Coordinates of C-alpha atoms in Angstrom, one line a residue:
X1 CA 133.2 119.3 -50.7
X2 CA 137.0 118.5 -50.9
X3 CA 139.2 117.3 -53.9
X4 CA 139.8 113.5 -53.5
X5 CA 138.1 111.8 -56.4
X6 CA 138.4 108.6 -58.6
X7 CA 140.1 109.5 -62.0
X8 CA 142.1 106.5 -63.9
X9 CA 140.7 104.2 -61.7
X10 CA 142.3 105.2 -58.7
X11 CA 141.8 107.7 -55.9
X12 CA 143.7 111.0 -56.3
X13 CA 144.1 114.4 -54.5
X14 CA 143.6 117.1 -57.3
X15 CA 145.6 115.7 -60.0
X16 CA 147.9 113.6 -58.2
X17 CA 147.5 109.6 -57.9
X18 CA 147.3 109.0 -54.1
X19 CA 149.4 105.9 -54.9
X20 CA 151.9 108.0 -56.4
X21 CA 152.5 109.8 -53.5
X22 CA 152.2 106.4 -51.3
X23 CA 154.7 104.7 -53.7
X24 CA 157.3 107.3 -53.2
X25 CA 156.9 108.2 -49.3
X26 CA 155.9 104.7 -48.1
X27 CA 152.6 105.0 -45.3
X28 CA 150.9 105.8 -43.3
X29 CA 151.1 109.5 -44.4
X30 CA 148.7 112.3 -44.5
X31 CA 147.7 114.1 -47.9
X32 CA 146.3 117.4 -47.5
X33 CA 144.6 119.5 -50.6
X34 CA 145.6 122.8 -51.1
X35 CA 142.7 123.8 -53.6
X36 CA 140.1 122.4 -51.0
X37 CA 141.9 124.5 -47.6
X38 CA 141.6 127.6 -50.1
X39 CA 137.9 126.8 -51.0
X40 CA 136.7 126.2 -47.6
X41 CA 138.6 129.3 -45.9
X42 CA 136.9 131.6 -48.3
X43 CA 133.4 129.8 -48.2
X44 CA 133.9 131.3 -44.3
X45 CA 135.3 134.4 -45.4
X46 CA 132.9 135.3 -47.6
X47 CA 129.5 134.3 -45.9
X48 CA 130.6 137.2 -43.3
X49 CA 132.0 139.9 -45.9
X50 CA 129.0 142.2 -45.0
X51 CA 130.2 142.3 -41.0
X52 CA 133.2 143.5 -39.9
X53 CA 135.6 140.1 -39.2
X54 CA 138.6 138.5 -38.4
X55 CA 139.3 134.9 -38.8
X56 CA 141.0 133.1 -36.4
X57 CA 141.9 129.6 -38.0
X58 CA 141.7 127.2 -35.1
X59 CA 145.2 125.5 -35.1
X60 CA 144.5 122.9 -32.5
X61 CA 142.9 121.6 -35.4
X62 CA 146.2 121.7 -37.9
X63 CA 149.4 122.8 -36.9
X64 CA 151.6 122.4 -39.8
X65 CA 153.6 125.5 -40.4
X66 CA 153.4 125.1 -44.0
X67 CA 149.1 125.2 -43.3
X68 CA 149.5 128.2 -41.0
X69 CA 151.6 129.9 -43.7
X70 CA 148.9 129.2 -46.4
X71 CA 145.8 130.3 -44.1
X72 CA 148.0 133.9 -43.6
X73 CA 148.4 134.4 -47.0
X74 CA 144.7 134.1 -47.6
X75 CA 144.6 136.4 -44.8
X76 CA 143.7 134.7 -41.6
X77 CA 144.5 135.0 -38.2
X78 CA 145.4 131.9 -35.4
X79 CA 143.3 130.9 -32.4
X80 CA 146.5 129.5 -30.5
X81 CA 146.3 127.7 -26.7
X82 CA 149.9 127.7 -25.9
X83 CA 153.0 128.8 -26.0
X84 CA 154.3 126.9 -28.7
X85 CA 151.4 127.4 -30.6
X86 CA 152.1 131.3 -30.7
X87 CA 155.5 130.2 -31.3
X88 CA 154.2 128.3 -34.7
X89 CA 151.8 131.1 -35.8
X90 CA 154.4 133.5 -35.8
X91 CA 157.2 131.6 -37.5
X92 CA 154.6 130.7 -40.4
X93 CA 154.3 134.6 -40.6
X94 CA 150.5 135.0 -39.0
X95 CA 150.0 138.6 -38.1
X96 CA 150.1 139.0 -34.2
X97 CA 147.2 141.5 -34.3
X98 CA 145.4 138.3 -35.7
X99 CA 146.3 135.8 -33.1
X100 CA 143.9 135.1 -30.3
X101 CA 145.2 133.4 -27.0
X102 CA 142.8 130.8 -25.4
X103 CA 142.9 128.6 -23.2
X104 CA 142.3 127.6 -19.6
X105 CA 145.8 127.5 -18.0
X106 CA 148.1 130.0 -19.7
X107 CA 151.3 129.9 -17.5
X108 CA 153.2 133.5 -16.5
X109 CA 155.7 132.7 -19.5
X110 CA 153.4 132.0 -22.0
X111 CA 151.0 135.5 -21.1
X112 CA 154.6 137.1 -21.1
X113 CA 155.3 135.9 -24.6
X114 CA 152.2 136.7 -25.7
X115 CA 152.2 140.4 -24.6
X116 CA 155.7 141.1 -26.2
X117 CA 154.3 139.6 -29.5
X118 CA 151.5 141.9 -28.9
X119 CA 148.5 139.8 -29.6
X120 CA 145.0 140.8 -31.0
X121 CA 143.8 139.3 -27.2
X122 CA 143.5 136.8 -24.6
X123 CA 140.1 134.9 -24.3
X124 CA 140.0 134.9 -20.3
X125 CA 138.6 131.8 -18.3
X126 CA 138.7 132.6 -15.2
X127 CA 139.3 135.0 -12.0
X128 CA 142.6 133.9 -11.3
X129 CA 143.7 134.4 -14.7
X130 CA 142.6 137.8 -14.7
X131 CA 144.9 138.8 -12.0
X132 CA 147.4 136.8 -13.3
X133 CA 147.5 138.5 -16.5
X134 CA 147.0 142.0 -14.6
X135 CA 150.7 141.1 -12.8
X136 CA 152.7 139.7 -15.6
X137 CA 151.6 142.6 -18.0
X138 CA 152.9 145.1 -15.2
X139 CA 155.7 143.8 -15.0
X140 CA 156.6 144.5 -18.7
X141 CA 155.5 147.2 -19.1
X142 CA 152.0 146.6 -21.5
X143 CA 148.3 146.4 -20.8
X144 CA 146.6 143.2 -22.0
X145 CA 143.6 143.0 -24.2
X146 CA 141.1 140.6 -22.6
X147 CA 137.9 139.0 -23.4
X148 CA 136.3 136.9 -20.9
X149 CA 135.2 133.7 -21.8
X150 CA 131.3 133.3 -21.1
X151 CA 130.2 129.8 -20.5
X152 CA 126.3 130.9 -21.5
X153 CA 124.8 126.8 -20.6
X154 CA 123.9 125.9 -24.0
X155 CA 124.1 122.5 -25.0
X156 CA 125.5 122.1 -28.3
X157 CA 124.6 118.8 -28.6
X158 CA 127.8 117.1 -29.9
X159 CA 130.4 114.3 -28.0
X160 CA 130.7 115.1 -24.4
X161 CA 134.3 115.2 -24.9
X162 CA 134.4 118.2 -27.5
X163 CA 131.4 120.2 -25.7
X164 CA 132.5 123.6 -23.8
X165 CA 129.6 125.6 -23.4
X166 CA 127.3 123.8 -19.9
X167 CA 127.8 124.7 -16.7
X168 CA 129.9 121.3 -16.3
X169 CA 132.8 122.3 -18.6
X170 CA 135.9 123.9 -17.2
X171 CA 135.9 125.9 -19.8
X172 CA 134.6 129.9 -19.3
X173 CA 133.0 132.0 -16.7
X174 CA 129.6 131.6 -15.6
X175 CA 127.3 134.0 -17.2
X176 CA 125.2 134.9 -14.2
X177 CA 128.7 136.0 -13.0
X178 CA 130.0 138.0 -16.1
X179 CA 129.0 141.8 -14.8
X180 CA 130.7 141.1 -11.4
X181 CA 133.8 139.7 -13.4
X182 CA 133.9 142.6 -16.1
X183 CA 133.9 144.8 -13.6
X184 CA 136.9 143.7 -11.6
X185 CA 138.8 143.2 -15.1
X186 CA 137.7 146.6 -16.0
X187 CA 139.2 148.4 -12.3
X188 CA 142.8 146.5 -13.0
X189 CA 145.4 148.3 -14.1
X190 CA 147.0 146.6 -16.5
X191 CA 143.9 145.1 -18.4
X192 CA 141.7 146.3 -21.3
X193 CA 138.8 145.0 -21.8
X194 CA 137.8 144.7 -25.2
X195 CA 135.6 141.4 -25.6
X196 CA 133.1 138.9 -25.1
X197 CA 134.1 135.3 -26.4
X198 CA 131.9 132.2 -26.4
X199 CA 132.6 128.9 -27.8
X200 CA 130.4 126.1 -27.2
X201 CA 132.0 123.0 -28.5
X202 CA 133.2 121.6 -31.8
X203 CA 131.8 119.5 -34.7
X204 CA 127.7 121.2 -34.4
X205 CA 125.9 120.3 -37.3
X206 CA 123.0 122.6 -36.2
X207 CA 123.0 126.3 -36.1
X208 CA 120.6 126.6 -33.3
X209 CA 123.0 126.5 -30.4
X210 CA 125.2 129.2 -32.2
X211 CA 121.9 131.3 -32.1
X212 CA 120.8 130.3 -28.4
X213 CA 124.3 131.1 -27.3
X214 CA 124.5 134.2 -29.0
X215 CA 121.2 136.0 -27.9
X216 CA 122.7 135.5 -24.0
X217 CA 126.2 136.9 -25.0
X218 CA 124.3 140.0 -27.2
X219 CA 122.1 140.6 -24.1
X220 CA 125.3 140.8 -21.8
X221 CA 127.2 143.4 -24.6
X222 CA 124.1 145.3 -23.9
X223 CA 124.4 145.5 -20.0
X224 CA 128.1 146.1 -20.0
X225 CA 127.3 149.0 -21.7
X226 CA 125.0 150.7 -19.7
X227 CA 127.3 149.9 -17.1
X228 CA 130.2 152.1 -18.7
X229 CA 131.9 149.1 -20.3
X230 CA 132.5 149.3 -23.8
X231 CA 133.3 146.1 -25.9
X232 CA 134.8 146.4 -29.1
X233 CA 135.0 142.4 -30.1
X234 CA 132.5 139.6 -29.7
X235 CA 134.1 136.7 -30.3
X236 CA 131.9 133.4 -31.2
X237 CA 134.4 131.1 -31.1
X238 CA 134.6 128.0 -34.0
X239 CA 132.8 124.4 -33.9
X240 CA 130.6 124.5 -37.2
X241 CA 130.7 120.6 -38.0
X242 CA 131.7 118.7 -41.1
X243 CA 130.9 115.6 -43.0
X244 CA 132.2 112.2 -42.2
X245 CA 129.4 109.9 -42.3
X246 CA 125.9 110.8 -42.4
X247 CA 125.9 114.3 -41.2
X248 CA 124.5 117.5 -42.6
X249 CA 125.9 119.9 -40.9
X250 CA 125.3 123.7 -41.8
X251 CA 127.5 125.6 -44.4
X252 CA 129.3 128.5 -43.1
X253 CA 126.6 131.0 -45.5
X254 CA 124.0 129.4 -42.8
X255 CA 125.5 130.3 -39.8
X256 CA 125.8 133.7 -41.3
X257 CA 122.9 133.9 -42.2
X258 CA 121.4 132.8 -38.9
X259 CA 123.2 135.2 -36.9
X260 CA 123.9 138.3 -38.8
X261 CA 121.0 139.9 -37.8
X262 CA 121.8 139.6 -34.1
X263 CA 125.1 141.0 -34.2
X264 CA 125.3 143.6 -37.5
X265 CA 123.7 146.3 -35.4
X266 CA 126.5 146.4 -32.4
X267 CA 128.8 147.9 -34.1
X268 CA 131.6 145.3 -33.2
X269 CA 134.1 143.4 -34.8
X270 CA 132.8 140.0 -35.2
X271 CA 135.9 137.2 -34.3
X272 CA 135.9 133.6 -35.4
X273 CA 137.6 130.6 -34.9
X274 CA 136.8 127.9 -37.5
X275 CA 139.1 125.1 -37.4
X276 CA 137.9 121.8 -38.3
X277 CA 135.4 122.9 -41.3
X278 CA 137.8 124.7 -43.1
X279 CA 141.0 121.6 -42.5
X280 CA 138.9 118.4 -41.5
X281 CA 137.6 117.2 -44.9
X282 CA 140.9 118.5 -46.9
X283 CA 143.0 115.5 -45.7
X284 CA 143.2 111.9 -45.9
X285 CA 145.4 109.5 -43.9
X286 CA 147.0 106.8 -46.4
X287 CA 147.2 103.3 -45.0
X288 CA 148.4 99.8 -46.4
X289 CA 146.6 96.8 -45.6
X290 CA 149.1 94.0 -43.9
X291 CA 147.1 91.1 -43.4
X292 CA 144.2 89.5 -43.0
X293 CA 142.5 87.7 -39.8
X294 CA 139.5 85.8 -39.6
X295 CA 138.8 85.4 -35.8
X296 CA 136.3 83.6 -33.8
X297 CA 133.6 86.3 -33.8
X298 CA 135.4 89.0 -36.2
X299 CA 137.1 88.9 -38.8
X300 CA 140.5 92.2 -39.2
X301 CA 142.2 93.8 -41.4
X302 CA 145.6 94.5 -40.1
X303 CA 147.1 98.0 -41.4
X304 CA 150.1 100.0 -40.6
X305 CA 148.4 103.1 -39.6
X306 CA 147.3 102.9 -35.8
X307 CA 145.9 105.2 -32.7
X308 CA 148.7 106.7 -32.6
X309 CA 148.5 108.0 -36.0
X310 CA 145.1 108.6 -35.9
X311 CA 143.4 108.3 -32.3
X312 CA 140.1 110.0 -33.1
X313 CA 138.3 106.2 -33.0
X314 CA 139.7 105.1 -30.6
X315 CA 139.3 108.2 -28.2
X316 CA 135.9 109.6 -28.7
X317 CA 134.5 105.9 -30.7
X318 CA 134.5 108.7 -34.4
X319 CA 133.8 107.9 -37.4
X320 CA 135.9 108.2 -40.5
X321 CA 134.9 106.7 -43.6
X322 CA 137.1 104.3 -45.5
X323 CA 137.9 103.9 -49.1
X324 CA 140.1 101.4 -50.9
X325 CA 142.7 103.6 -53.2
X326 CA 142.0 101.5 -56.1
X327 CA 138.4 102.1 -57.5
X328 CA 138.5 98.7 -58.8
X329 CA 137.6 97.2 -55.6
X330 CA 134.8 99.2 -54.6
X331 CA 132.9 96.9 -56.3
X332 CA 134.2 93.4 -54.9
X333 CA 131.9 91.5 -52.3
X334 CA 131.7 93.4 -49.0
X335 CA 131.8 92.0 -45.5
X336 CA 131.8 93.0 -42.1
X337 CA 135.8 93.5 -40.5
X338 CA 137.5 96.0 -38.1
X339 CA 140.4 97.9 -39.4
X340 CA 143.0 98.0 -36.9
X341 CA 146.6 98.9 -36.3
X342 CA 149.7 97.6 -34.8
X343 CA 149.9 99.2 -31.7
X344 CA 149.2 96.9 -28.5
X345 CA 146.3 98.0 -27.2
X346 CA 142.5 96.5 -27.9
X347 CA 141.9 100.3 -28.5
X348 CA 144.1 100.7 -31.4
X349 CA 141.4 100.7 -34.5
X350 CA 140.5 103.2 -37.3
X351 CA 136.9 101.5 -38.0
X352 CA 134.9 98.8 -35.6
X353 CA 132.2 96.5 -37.8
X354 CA 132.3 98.3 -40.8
X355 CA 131.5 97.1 -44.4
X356 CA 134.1 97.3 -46.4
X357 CA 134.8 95.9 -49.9
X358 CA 137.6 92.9 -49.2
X359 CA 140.9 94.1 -49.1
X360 CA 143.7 92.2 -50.1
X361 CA 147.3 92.5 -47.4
X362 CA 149.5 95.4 -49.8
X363 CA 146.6 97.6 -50.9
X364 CA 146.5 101.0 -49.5
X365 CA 143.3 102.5 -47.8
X366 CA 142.6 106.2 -47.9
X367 CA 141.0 107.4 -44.3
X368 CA 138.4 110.0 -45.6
X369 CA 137.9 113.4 -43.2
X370 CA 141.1 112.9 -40.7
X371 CA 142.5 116.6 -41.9
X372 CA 141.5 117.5 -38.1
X373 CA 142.6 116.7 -35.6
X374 CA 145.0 114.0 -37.2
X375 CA 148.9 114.7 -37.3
X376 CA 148.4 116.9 -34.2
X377 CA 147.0 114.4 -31.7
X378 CA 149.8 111.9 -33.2
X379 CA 152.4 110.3 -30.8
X380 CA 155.2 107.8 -30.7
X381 CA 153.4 105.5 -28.8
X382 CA 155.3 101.9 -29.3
X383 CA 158.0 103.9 -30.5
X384 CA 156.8 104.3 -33.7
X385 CA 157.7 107.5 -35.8
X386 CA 155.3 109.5 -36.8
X387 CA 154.3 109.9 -40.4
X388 CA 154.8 112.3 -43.0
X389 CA 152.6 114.9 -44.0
X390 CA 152.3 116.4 -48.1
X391 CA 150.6 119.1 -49.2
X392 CA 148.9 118.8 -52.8
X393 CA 149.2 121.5 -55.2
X394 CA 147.4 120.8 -58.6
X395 CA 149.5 118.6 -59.8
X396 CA 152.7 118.4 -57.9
X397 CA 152.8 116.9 -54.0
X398 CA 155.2 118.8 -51.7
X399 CA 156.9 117.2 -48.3
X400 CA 155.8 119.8 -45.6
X401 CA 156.6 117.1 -42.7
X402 CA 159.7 114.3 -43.2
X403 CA 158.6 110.8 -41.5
X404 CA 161.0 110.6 -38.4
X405 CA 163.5 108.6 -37.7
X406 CA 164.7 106.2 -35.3
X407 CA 167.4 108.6 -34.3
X408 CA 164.6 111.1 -33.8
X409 CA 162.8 108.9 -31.1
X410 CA 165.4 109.5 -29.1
X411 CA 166.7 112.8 -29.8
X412 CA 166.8 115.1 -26.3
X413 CA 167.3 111.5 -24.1
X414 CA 170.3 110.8 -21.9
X415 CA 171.5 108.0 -20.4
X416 CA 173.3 109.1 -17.1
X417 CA 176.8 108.4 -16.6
X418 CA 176.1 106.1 -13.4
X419 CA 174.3 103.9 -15.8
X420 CA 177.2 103.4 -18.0
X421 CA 179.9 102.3 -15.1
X422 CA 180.8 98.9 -15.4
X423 CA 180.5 96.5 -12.5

C-alpha cells in the first residue's frame, strides 16, 4: 500500500500533484512519501510488539539522511555495511546502540570507527574477521559485540544476485562450522559474543525460507548453550519482498506470525533488518518522455531517466511498473515499446516489451516501486548529474537532495601541473 494515486486527473504523492513537483525541479527526480515510510515502519513494528525487538532499517536500501532521520524518530535502528554508512546513520541522529555493522570486508578503520561509536554489534562473516576485530578492539581499548553470521543453506528462492543464504554465497559462516567458530570467538579477548545473525537474501515473497532458516539457527542457540555460550541476540536479518508486478509477497504480521512461536520462548532479543518493504513501494522515479522511435523490430520511447538513475532493469532484468502522470492517457490505445534512456549502452532501459498506453515526447512517466534501491545505486555514468530527491509531506514537497551540478562532476579532480605546461 503506498500513497500515489490519481486525484484531478493526475498522479499525485499524498496531496501534492507529481507534475507540480516535476514542473518546479525539472526530471528525472525521485518522490518519496512520508505518510507511506511511517505506515510501513510501523506495520513492522507492530506485527513484533509482543517479542522483545529492535529494528534495524536496512540503509543499503535508502540512504538519504533526511530518511534515516525520519526512521529514528519513529524509533529505528540502522543495518549499516561501511564506514560511511555509520558515518550517515549517526549524522541523521540514529542511536549507536541501534546500529548493526554487516558486511563481508569491514577494513581495520572502519571496525575502529565503529567501536568508538560503540555499536549495538558487528554481524561477523568470517574467521579472519574475527581476529581482525579481536586486534583492532585491543588496541583501543574496547571489547566488540559480535554475532556470527550463519550461512544455514536455505534457498530463498529469489534473483541469484540478491540471495545470501546457500553454501555458494560469500556471505556467512558455514553452519556445520558455527560451534568450532563460536568457540574460538568466545576464547578471544577482546570479543563478546552476543549473537546469531542469518539473512538469506532480499525481495522473498514466501515466509517459508524465513521458517526453514530459522529452525537451523534456533537449534544452534540451543547447542551453544549447553556448551557455556550464552546468546543474547538472534538476529534474522531483512529480505521480506514487496509488490512490483505480480507478486504477493507476505505482510510483515505474517512473518510474525510464522515465526513467533519459534523464537518467543528463548528469551532473546529478536533483531531485524527490513529495508526494501518498509522504503521500496514509498517512492517513485519521475521521468519525461523525449521522443519517439519506431525501429525495425521495436518500437522506443526515449526518456531522460536512464541506468544510471535507475539500474535495477538493467542489472538484475527487474521489474517496475510504469504509469503515465496524466490519468488521461491510461486510457489511449496501448502498444508494445521499450522505455529507455540516454545513456550509451544497449543496457540502459527502465522497461523491455511492455504495454504501455502511447506516450507523447514531453509527458512525464512516474516509475512505480523504485524507493529501493534507487538513488543509492545511482552514478554519473556519461557524466550525467544525478537527480534530486523530495520528500512529500501531506501537502507540501521538501528538497532533501539538490540535483548536482556540472561543477559537482568534477569537484575533488586535478589536473596536474605537467599537463598544463605549454610546449
Amino acid at each position: 500500500m503506498h500513497s500515489f494515486e490519481y486525484h484531478h486527473g493526475e498522479l499525485y504523492c499524498e496531496q501534492v500533484p507529481v507534475s507540480r513537483i516535476a514542473k518546479e525541479l525539472g526530471t528525472p527526480c525521485y518522490i518519496y512519501s512520508h505518510e507511506t515510510l511511517i505506515r510501513h515502519f510501523h506495520a513492522y513494528d507492530s506485527a513484533f510488539k509482543n517479542i522483545p525487538h529492535v529494528i534495524a532499517f536496512a540503509m543499503k536500501a535508502n540512504s538519504n539522511l533526511a530518511i534515516l532521520r525520519l526512521m529514528a524518530k519513529e524509533g529505528s535502528g540502522a543495518d549499516i555495511v561501511s564506514g560511511g554508512e555509520l558515518f550517515r546513520a549517526l549524522k541523521a541522529g540514529v542511536p549507536a546502540s541501534k546500529i548493526v555493522f554487516a558486511g563481508v570486508g569491514k577494513s581495520p578503520d572502519e571496525i575502529r570507527d565503529a567501536l568508538k561509536a560503540d555499536v549495538l554489534m558487528f554481524n561477523v562473516e568470517s574467521s579472519a574477521e574475527i581476529h581482525a576485530i579481536n586486534e583492532v578492539a585491543a588496541s583501543v581499548g574496547k571489547k566488540a559485540r559480535i554475532a556470527l553470521r550463519i550461512n544455514p543453506d536455505v534457498d530463498p528462492k529469489t534473483h541469484p544476485y540478491i540471495s545470501t543464504g546457500m553454501k555458494k554465497s560469500k556471505f556467512g559462516i558455514a553452519s556445520d562450522r558455527a560451534l568450532e567458530e563460536y568457540k574460538m570467538a568466545s576464547s578471544l579477548d577482546h570479543i563478546d559474543v552476543v549473537g546469531v545473525h542469518a539473512h538469506i537474501g532480499s525481495q522473498l515473497t514466501d515466509v517459508t525460507p524465513f521458517v526453514d532458516s530459522l529452525k537451523k539457527v534456533v537449534a544452534l542457540i540451543h547447542t551453544l548453550k549447553s556448551q557455556g555460550i550464552t546468546i543474547r541476540y538472534l538476529n534474522i536479518g531483512g529480505g521480506l519482498g514487496i509488490t512490483y508486478s505480480e507478486e504477493k509477497p507476505p505482510l510483515p504480521q505474517d512473518l510474525a506470525d510464522a515465526i513467533s512461536p519459534l523464537v518467543k520462548d528463548l528469551g532473546l532479543t529478536l533483531v531485524m533488518e527490513p529495508g526494501r518493504v518498509i522504503v521500496g513501494n514509498a517512492g517513485i522515479l519521475v521521468t519525461k518522455a523525449l521522443y519517439e522511435k519506431a525501429g525495425e523490430t521495436k518500437h522506443f520511447v526515449i526518456v531522460d531517466a536512464a541506468m544510471n538513475d535507475l539500474i535495477r532493469p538493467s542489472l538484475y532484468g527487474a521489474y517496475h511498473e510504469i504509469r503515465p502522470v496524466n490519468e488521461e492517457a491510461i486510457h489511449r490505445t496501448r502498444q508494445t515499446v521499450d522505455i529507455v534512456g540516454p545513456v550509451c549502452e544497449s543496457g540502459d532501459f527502465l522497461a523491455k516489451d511492455r504495454s504501455l498506453p502511447g506516450t507523447k515526447p514531453g509527458e512525464l512517466l512516474a516509475v512505480m516501486s523504485a524507493g529501493a534501491y534507487g538513488f543509492v545505486m545511482a552514478s554519473n555514468y556519461n557524466s550525467r548529474p544525478r537527480v534530486p530527491e523530495v520528500l512529500v509531506k501531506g501537502g507540501e514537497f521538501h528538497v532533501i537532495r539538490e540535483r548536482e551540478t556540472y561543477d559537482d562532476l568534477v569537484r575533488g579532480e586535478r589536473i596536474p601541473s605537467f599537463l598544463n605546461e605549454t610546449e
